[in-house]
Coordinates of C-alpha atoms in Angstrom, one line a residue:
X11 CA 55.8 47.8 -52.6
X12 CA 57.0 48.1 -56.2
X13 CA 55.1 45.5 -56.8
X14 CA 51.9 47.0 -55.7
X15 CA 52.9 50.3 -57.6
X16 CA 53.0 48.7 -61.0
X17 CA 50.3 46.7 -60.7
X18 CA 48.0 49.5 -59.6
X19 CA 49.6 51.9 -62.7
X20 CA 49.0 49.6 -64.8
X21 CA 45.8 48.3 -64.3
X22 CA 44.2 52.0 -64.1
X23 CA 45.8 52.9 -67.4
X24 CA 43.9 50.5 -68.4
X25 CA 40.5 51.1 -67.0
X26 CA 40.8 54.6 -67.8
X27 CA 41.8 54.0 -71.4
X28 CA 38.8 51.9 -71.8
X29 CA 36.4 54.2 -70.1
X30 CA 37.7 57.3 -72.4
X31 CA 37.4 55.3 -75.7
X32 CA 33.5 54.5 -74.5
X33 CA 32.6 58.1 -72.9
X34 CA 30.3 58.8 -76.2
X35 CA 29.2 54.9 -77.3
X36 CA 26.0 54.7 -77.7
X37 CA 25.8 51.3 -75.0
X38 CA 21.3 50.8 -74.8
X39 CA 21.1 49.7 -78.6
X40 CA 21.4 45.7 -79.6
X41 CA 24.7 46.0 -82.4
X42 CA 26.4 48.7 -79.6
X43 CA 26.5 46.3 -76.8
X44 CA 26.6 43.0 -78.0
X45 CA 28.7 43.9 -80.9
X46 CA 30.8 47.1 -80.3
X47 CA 28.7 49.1 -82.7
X48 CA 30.3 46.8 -85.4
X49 CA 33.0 49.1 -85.0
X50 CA 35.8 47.0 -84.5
X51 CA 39.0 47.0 -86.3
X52 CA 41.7 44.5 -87.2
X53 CA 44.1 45.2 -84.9
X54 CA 41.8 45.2 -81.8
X55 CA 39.7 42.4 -83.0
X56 CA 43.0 40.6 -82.9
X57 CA 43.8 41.5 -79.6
X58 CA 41.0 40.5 -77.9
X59 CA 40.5 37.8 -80.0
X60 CA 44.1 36.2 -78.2
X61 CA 43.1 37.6 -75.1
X62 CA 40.1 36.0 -74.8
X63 CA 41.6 32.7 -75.6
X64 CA 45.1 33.0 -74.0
X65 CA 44.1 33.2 -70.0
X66 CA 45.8 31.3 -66.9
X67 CA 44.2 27.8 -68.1
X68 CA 47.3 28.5 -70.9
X69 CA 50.0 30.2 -68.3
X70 CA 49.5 27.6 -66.1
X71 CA 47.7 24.4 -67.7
X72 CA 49.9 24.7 -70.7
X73 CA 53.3 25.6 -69.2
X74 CA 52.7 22.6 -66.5
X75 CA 51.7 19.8 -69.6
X76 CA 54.5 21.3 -71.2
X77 CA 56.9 20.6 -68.1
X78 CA 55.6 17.1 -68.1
X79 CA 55.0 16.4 -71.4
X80 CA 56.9 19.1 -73.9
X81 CA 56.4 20.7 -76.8
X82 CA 54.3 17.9 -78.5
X83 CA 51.0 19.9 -77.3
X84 CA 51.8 22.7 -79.6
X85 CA 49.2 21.0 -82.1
X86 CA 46.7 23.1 -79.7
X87 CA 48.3 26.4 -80.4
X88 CA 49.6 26.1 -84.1
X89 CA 47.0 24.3 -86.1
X90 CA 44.4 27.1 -84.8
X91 CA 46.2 29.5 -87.1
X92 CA 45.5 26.8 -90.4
X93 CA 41.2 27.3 -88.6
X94 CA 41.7 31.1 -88.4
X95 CA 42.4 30.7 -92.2
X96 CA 39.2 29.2 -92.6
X97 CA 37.4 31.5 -90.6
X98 CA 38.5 34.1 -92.4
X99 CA 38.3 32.9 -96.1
X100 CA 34.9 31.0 -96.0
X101 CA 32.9 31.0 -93.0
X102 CA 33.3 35.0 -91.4
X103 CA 32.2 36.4 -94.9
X104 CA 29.2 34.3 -94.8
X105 CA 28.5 35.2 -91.2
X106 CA 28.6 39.0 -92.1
X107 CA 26.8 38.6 -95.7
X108 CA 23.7 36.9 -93.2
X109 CA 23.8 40.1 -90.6
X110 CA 24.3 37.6 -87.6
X111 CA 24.6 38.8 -83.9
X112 CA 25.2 35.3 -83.1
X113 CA 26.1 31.7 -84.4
X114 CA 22.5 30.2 -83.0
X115 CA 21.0 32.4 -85.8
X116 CA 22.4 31.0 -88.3
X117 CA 21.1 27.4 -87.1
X118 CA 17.1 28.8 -87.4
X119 CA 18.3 29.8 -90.8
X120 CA 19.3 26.7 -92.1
X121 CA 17.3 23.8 -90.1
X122 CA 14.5 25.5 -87.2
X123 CA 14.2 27.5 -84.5
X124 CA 14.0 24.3 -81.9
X125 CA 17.6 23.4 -82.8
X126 CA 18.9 27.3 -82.2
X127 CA 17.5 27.2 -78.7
X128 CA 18.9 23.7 -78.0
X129 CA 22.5 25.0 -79.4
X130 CA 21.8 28.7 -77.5
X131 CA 21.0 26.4 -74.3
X132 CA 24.3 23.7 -74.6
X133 CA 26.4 27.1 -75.4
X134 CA 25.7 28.9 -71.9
X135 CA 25.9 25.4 -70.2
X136 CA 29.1 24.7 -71.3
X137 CA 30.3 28.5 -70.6
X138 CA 29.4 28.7 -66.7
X139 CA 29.8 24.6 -66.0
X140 CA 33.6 24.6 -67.9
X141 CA 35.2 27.4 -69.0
X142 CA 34.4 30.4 -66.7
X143 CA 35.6 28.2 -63.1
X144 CA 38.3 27.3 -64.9
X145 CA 39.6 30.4 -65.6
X146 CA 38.6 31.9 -62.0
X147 CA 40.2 29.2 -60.7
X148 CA 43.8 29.3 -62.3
X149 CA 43.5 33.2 -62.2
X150 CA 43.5 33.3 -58.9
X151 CA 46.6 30.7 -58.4
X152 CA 48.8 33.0 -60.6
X153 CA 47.7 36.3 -58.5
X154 CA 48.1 34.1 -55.0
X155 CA 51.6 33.2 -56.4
X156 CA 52.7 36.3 -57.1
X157 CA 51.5 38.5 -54.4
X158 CA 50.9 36.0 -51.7
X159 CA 47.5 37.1 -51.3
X160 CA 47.2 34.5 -48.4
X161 CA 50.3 35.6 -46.3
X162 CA 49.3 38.9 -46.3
X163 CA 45.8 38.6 -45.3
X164 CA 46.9 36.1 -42.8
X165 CA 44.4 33.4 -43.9
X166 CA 45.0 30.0 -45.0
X167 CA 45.7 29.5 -49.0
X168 CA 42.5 28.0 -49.9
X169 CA 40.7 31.1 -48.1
X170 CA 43.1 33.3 -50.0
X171 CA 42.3 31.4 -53.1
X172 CA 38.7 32.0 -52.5
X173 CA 38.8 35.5 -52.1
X174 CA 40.9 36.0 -55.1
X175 CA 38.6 34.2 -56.9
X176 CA 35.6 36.6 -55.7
X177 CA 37.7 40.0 -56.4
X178 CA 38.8 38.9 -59.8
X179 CA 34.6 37.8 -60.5
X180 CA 33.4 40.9 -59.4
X181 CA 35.8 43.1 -61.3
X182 CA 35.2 40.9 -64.4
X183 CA 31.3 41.3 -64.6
X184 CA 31.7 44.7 -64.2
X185 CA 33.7 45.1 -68.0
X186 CA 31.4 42.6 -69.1
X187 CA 27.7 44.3 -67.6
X188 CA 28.6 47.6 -67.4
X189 CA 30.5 48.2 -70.9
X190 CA 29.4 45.7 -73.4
X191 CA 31.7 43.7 -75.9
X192 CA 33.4 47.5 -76.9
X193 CA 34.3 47.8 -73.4
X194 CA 35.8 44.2 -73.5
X195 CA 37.6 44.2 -76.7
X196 CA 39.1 48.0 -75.6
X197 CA 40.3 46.7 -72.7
X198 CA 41.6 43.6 -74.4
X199 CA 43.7 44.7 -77.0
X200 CA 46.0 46.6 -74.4
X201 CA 46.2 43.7 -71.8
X202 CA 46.6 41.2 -74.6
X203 CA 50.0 43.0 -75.8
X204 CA 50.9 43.7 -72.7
X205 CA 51.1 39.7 -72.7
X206 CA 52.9 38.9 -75.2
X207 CA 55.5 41.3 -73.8
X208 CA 55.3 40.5 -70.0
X209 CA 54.8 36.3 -71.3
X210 CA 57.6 36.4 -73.8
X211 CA 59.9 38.8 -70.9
X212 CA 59.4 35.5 -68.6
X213 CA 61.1 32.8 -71.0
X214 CA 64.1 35.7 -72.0
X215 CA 64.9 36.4 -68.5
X216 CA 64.8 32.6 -67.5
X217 CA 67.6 31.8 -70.8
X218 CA 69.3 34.9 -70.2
X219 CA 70.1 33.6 -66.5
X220 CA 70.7 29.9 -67.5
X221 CA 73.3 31.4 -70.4
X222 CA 75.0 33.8 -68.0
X223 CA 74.0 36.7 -70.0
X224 CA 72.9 34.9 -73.1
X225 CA 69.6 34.1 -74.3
X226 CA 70.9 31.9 -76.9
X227 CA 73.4 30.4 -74.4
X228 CA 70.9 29.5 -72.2
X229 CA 68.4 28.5 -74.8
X230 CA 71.2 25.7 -76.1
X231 CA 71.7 24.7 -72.4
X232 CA 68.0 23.6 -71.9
X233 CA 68.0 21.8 -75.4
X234 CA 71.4 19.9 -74.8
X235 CA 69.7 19.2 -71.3
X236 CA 66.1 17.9 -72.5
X237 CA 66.2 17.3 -75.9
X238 CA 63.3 15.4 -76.1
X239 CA 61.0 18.2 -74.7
X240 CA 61.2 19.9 -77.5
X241 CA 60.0 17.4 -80.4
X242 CA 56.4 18.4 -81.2
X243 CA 55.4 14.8 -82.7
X244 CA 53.7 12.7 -80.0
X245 CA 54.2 9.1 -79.3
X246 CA 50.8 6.7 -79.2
X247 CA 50.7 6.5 -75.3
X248 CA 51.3 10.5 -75.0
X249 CA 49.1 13.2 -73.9
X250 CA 48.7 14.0 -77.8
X251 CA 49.5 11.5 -79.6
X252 CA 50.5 13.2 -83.3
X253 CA 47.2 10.9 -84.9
X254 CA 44.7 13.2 -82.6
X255 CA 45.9 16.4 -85.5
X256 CA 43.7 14.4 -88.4
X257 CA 40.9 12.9 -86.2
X258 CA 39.5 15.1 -83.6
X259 CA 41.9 17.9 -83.5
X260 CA 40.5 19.6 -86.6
X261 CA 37.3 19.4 -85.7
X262 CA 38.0 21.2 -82.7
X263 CA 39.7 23.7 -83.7
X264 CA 37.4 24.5 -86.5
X265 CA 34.5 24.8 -83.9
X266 CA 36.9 26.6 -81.3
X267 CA 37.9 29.7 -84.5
X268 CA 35.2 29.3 -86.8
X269 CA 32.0 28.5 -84.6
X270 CA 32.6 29.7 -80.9
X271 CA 30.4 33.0 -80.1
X272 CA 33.0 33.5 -77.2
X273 CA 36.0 34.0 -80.8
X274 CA 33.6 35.0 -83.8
X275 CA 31.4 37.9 -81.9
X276 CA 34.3 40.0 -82.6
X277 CA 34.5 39.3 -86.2
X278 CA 31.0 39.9 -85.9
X279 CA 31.7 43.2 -84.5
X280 CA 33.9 44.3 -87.8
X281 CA 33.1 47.6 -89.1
X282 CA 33.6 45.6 -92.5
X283 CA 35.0 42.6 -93.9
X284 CA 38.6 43.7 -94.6
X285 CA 39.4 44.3 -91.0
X286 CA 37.2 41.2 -89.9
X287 CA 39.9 39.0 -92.1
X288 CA 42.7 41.4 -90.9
X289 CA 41.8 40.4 -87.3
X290 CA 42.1 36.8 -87.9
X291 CA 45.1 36.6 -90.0
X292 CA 46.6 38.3 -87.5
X293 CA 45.4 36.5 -84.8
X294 CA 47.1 33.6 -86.8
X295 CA 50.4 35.3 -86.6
X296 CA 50.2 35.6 -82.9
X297 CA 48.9 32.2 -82.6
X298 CA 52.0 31.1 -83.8
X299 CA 54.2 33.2 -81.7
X300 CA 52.4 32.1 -78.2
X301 CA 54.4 28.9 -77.6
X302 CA 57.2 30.6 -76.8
X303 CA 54.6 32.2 -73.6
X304 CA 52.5 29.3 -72.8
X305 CA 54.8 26.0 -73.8
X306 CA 58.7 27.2 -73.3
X307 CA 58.5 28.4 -69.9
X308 CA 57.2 24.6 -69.1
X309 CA 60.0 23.0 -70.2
X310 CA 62.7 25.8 -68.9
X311 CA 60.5 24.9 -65.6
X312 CA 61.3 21.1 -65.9
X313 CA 65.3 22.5 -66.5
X314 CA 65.1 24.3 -63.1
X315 CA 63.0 21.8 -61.1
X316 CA 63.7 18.7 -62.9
X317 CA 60.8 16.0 -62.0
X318 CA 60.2 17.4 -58.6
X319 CA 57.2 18.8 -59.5
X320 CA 55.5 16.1 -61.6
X321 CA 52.7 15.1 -58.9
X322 CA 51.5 19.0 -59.3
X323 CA 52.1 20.5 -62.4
X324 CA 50.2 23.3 -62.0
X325 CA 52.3 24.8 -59.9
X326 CA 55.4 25.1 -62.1
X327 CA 54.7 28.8 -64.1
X328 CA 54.0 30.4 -61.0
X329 CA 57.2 28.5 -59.6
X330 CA 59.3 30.3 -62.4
X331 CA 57.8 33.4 -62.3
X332 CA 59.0 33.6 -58.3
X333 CA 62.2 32.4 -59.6
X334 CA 63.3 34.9 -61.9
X335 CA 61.5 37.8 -62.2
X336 CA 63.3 40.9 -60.8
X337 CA 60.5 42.8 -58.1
X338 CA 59.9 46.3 -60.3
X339 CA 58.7 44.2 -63.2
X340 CA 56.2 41.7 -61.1
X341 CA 53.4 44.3 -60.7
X342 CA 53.1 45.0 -64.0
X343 CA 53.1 41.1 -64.9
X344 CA 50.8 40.6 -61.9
X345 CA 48.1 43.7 -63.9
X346 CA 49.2 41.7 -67.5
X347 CA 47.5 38.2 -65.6
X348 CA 45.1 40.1 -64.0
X349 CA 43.9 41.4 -67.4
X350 CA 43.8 37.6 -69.3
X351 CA 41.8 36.2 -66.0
X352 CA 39.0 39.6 -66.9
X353 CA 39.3 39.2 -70.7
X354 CA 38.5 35.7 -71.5
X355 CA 35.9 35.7 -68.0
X356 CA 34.0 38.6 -69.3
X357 CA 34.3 38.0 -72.8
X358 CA 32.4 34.7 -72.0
X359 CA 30.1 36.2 -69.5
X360 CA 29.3 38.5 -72.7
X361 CA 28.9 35.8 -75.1
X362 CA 26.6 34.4 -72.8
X363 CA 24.5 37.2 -72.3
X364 CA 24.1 38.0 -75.8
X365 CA 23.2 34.3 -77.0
X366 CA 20.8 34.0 -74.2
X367 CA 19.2 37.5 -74.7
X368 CA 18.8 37.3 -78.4
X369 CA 18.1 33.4 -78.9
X370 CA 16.2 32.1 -75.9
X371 CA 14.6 35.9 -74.1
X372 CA 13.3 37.5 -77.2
X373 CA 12.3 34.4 -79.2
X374 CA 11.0 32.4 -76.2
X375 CA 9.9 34.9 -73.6
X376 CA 9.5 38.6 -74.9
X377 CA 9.3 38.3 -78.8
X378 CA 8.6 41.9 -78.7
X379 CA 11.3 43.2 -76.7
X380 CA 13.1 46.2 -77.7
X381 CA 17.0 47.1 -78.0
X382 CA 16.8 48.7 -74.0
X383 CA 15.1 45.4 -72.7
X384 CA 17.6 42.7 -74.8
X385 CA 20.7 44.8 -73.2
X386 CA 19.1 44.8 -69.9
X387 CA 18.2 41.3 -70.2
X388 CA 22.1 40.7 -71.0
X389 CA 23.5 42.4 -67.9
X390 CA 21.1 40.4 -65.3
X391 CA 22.1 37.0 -67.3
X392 CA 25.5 38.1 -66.6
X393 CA 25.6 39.1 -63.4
X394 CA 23.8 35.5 -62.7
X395 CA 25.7 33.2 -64.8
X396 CA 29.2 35.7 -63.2
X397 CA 27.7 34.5 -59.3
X398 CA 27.4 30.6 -60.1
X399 CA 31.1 30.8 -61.5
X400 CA 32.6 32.1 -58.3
X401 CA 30.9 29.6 -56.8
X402 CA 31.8 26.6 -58.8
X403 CA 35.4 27.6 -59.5
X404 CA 37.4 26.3 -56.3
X405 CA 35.8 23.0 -57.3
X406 CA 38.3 22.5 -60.0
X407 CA 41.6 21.8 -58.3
X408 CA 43.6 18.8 -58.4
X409 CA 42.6 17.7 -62.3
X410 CA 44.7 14.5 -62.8
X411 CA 46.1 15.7 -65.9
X412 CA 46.2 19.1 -65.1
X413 CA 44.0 22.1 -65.8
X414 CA 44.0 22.4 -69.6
X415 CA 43.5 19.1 -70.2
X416 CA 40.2 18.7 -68.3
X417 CA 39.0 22.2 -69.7
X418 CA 39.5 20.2 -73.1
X419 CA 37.7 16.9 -71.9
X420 CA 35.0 19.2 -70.7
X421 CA 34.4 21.1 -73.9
X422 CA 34.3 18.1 -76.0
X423 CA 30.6 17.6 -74.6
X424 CA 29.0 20.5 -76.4
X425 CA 31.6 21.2 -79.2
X426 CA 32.0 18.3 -81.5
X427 CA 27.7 18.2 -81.8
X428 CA 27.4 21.7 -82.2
X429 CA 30.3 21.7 -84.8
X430 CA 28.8 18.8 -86.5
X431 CA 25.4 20.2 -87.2
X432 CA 27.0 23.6 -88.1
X433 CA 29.7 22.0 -90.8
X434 CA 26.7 20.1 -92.3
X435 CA 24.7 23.2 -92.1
X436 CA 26.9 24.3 -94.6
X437 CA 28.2 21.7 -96.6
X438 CA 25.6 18.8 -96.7
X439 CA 22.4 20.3 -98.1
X440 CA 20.8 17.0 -97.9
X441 CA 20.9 17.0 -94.1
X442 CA 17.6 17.9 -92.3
X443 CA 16.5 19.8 -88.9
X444 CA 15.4 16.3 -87.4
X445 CA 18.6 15.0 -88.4
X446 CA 20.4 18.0 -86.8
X447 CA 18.7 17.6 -83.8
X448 CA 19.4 13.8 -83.8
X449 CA 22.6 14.3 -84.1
X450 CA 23.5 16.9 -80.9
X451 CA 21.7 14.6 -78.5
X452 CA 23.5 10.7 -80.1
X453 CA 26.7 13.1 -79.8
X454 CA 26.2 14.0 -76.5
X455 CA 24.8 11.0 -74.8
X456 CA 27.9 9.0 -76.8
X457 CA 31.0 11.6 -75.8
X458 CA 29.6 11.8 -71.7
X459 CA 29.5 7.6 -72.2
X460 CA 32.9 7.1 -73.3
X461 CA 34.2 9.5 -71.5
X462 CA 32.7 9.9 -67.9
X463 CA 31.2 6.1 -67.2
X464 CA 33.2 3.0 -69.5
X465 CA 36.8 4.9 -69.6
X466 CA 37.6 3.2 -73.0
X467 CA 41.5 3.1 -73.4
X468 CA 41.2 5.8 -76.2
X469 CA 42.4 8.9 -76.2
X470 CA 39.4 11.6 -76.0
X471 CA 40.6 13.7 -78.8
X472 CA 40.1 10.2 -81.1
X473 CA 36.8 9.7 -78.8
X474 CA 35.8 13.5 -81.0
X475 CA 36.6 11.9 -84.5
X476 CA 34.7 8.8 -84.0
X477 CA 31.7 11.0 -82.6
X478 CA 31.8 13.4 -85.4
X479 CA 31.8 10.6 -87.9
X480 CA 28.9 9.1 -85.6
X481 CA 27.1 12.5 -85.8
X482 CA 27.3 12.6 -89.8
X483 CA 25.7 8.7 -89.8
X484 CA 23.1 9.8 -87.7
X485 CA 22.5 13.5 -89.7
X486 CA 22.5 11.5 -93.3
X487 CA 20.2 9.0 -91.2
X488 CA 17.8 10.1 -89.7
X489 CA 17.7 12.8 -92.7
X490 CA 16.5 9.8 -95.2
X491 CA 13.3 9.2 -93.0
X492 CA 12.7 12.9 -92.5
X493 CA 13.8 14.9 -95.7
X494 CA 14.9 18.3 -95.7
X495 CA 12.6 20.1 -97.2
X496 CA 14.0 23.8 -96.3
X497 CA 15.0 26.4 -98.7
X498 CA 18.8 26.7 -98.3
X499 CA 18.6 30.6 -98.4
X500 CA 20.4 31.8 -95.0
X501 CA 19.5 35.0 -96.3
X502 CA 21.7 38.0 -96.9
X503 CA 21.7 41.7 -95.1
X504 CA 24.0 44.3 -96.7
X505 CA 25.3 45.9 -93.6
X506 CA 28.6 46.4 -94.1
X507 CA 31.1 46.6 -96.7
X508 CA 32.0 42.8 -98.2
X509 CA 35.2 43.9 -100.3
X510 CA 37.9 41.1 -99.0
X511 CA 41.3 42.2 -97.9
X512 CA 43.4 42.3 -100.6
X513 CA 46.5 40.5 -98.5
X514 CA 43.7 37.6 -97.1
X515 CA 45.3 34.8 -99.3
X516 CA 48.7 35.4 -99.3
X517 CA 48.8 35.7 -95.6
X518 CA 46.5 32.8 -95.3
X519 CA 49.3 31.0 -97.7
X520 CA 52.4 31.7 -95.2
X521 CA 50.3 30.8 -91.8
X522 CA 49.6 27.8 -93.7
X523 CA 53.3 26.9 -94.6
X524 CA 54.9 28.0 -91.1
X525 CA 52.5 25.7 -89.5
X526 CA 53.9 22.7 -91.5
X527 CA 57.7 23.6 -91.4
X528 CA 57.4 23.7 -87.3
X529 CA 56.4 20.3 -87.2
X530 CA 58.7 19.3 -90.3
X531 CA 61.6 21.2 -88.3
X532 CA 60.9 20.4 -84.6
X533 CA 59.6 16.8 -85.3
X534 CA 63.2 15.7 -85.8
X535 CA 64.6 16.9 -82.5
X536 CA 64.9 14.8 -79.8

């Protein structure tokens, strides 16, 4: 019942909150939906910002690699603060000097408008086809786990699985349709602090009970236990293997912070550039804190349950939570999950809209279409792309390697091309549109090859170097047959205020050297 109680409290707080910060946004105008009025501010860009990327693939992908594999896939959580650098120093001031409302734009800008609709088009496939049943999918295992959804419906698990599933859809699309990215990013900043407290609260508890009283104890009890789960430098035959940070890695995760509508829109959505940079410095920070929520827990889990658990690891977060969280604090945990699974769901069924309705409706279908018809346009594409999802999202269960590992594999498809073609957009002048073009399709076809049909004994993360160093042959290529002839002018829109943050580089400087001494410091344990 207490359970119930905080869960409910909570969870309205938070509706209300969001619905009386929006009672007098203007909602029917392009920049108020799809970009919060660029209104935002640092602190709530950075919330939603981690909220949208830290959902129950992380809780329970991450935590269940972690069990299996410790803390060696940190690279996927620290090295984004060294690409939230970049986003902030180079490529989010050029985003806002151009105006954009979306990355695509930017594309028609520099090459033509064929390859914005191709990259508008690979965007909204990879949304619905790998991230959004992903995140329905390990949602609803957490909120089955922790209120045995099935038990008290009296159905069987999978049925109690599927209706979770629906509920948490529904009640997504409705942030995402009926309040715009304001109403997303409001509602974000809350739930995303309320999980660093509830994520951080599971770890203490579990160390305070393993150190009879002592967090440190306990803490010292796992590492004299499993030593080697906590050296962050990966063997060749690991799950990360510590090469994949200079090949692949980096390009990722320069994509994923610098290049991904789901991340930038709310940069986009700064009210100026100082709290654009504040929100991704500070995102950085946070970054750097979420191990101890989505990688310790794992390996306190393999402490508890030992290897017992190996054939489904998946299962282990959920396992710890039952095991030592008191009842009064499970409700408000159980509203803290509930409000990752909405955040990164609708901030993606938003992303989605909003490319779709400015790159493909209006410059493919209704060229004329005014500010009422692009954000009407964006609510049907969501409540579309929102029904395919809950339909597709029980068909992910049972991933070999568990679920953040084939929500990575997925997304290498679509992210190393577009990244490509965007980091030659701006750095290799000589490329052309052709080449561009060239390039997202050679990509494509080669990652789905070596991936999906010969298996080659490579790891995929390598599999991304090798295509992006492909994807620059190609570009430079194809570019000597068909010359870019373009002016280079991305064009410039003074809509906000440009001034950068007068702390940018000296933060920038210490996310940069934490980053290095964890793996300098960790790499030796073991």
């Amino acid at each position: 019942m207490y359970t119930l109680i905080t869960f409910l409290a909570f969870t309205t707080f938070v509706a209300l909150y969001s619905w009386y910060k929006l009672r007098n946004e203007q909602l029917d105008s392009q920049d108020g939906y799809f970009l919060g009025g660029r209104s935002l501010t640092g602190v709530v860009i950075a919330g939603s910002m981690l909220l949208t990327n830290i959902s129950t693939e992380h809780l329970i992908g991450m935590n269940g690699s972690s069990y299996k594999n410790g803390f060696i896939i940190i690279g996927w959580e620290v090295t984004s603060a060294l690409a939230l650098v970049g986003a902030a120093i180079y490529f989010v001031p050029k985003y806002l000097k151009m105006g954009l409302t979306t990355i695509p734009q930017y594309l028609e800008n520099r090459f033509d408008g064929t390859t914005r609709t191709l990259v508008a088009l690979f965007l909204i496939i990879s949304f619905v086809v790998t991230l959004l049943p992903i995140v329905l999918y390990t949602g609803a295992i957490n909120l089955e786990s922790i209120f045995n959804v099935s038990e008290v419906l009296g159905v069987s698990q999978s049925e109690g699985l599927w209706i979770t599933v629906v509920v948490v859809g529904i009640i997504g699309s409705i942030y995402a349709i009926f309040g715009g990215l304001k109403a997303v990013a409001v509602s974000d900043t809350i739930n995303g602090y309320g999980l660093l407290i509830g994520g951080v609260a599971i770890p203490v508890l579990a160390l305070i009970s393993i150190g009879d009283g002592n967090m440190f104890e306990g803490l010292g009890k796992v590492y004299r236990a499993v030593p080697e789960k906590f050296n962050v430098i990966g063997t060749k035959g690991s799950v990360m293997p510590f090469e994949t940070l200079f090949t692949g890695l980096i390009i990722n995760q320069i994509y994923f912070w610098c290049m991904n509508q789901t991340i930038i829109q709310r940069a986009l959505g700064a009210k100026n550039l100082v709290e654009a940079q504040k929100g991704l410095l500070f995102t950085g920070v946070l970054k750097i804190i979420v191990p101890v929520i989505i990688i310790l827990p794992g390996v306190i889990g393999f402490y508890y349950f030992g290897d017992g658990l190996y054939s489904n690891q998946d299962l282990v977060y959920p396992e710890l939570i039952k095991k030592v969280m008191p009842t009064w604090f499970a409700g408000f945990f159980a509203a803290v999950v509930m409000g990752a699974v909405l955040s990164t769901f609708n901030s993606v069924l938003n992303s989605a809209a909003t490319i779709f309705s400015v790159d493909v409706f209006k410059r493919h279908i209704s060229s004329e279409a005014s500010d009422h018809q692009l954000v009407k346009m964006g609510k049907w594409t969501s409540t579309i792309l929102a029904l395919f999802a809950i339909l597709v999202a029980p068909m992910v269960a049972n991933a070999p390697e568990g679920l953040y590992q084939l929500l990575q594999q997925l997304n290498g498809i679509f992210f190393i091309p577009i990244a490509s073609i965007m980091l030659a957009g701006f750095f290799m002048p000589r490329v052309s549109a052709m080449g561009a073009k060239a390039a997202l399709f050679v990509g494509l076809a080669f990652y789905l090859t070596c991936t999906f049909f010969l298996q080659v004994d490579l790891h995929f993360i390598h599999v991304w170097g090798i295509e992006f160093l492909l994807n620059l042959a190609v570009m430079f290529g194809v570019s000597h047959f068909y010359p870019n002839h373009k002016d280079l002018h991305t064009g410039e829109i003074e809509l906000l205020d440009l001034t950068h943050w007068k702390y940018a580089k000296l933060l920038s400087i210490v996310l940069c050297f934490i980053t290095l001494m964890i793996y300098i410091l960790l790499g030796q344990t073991g």
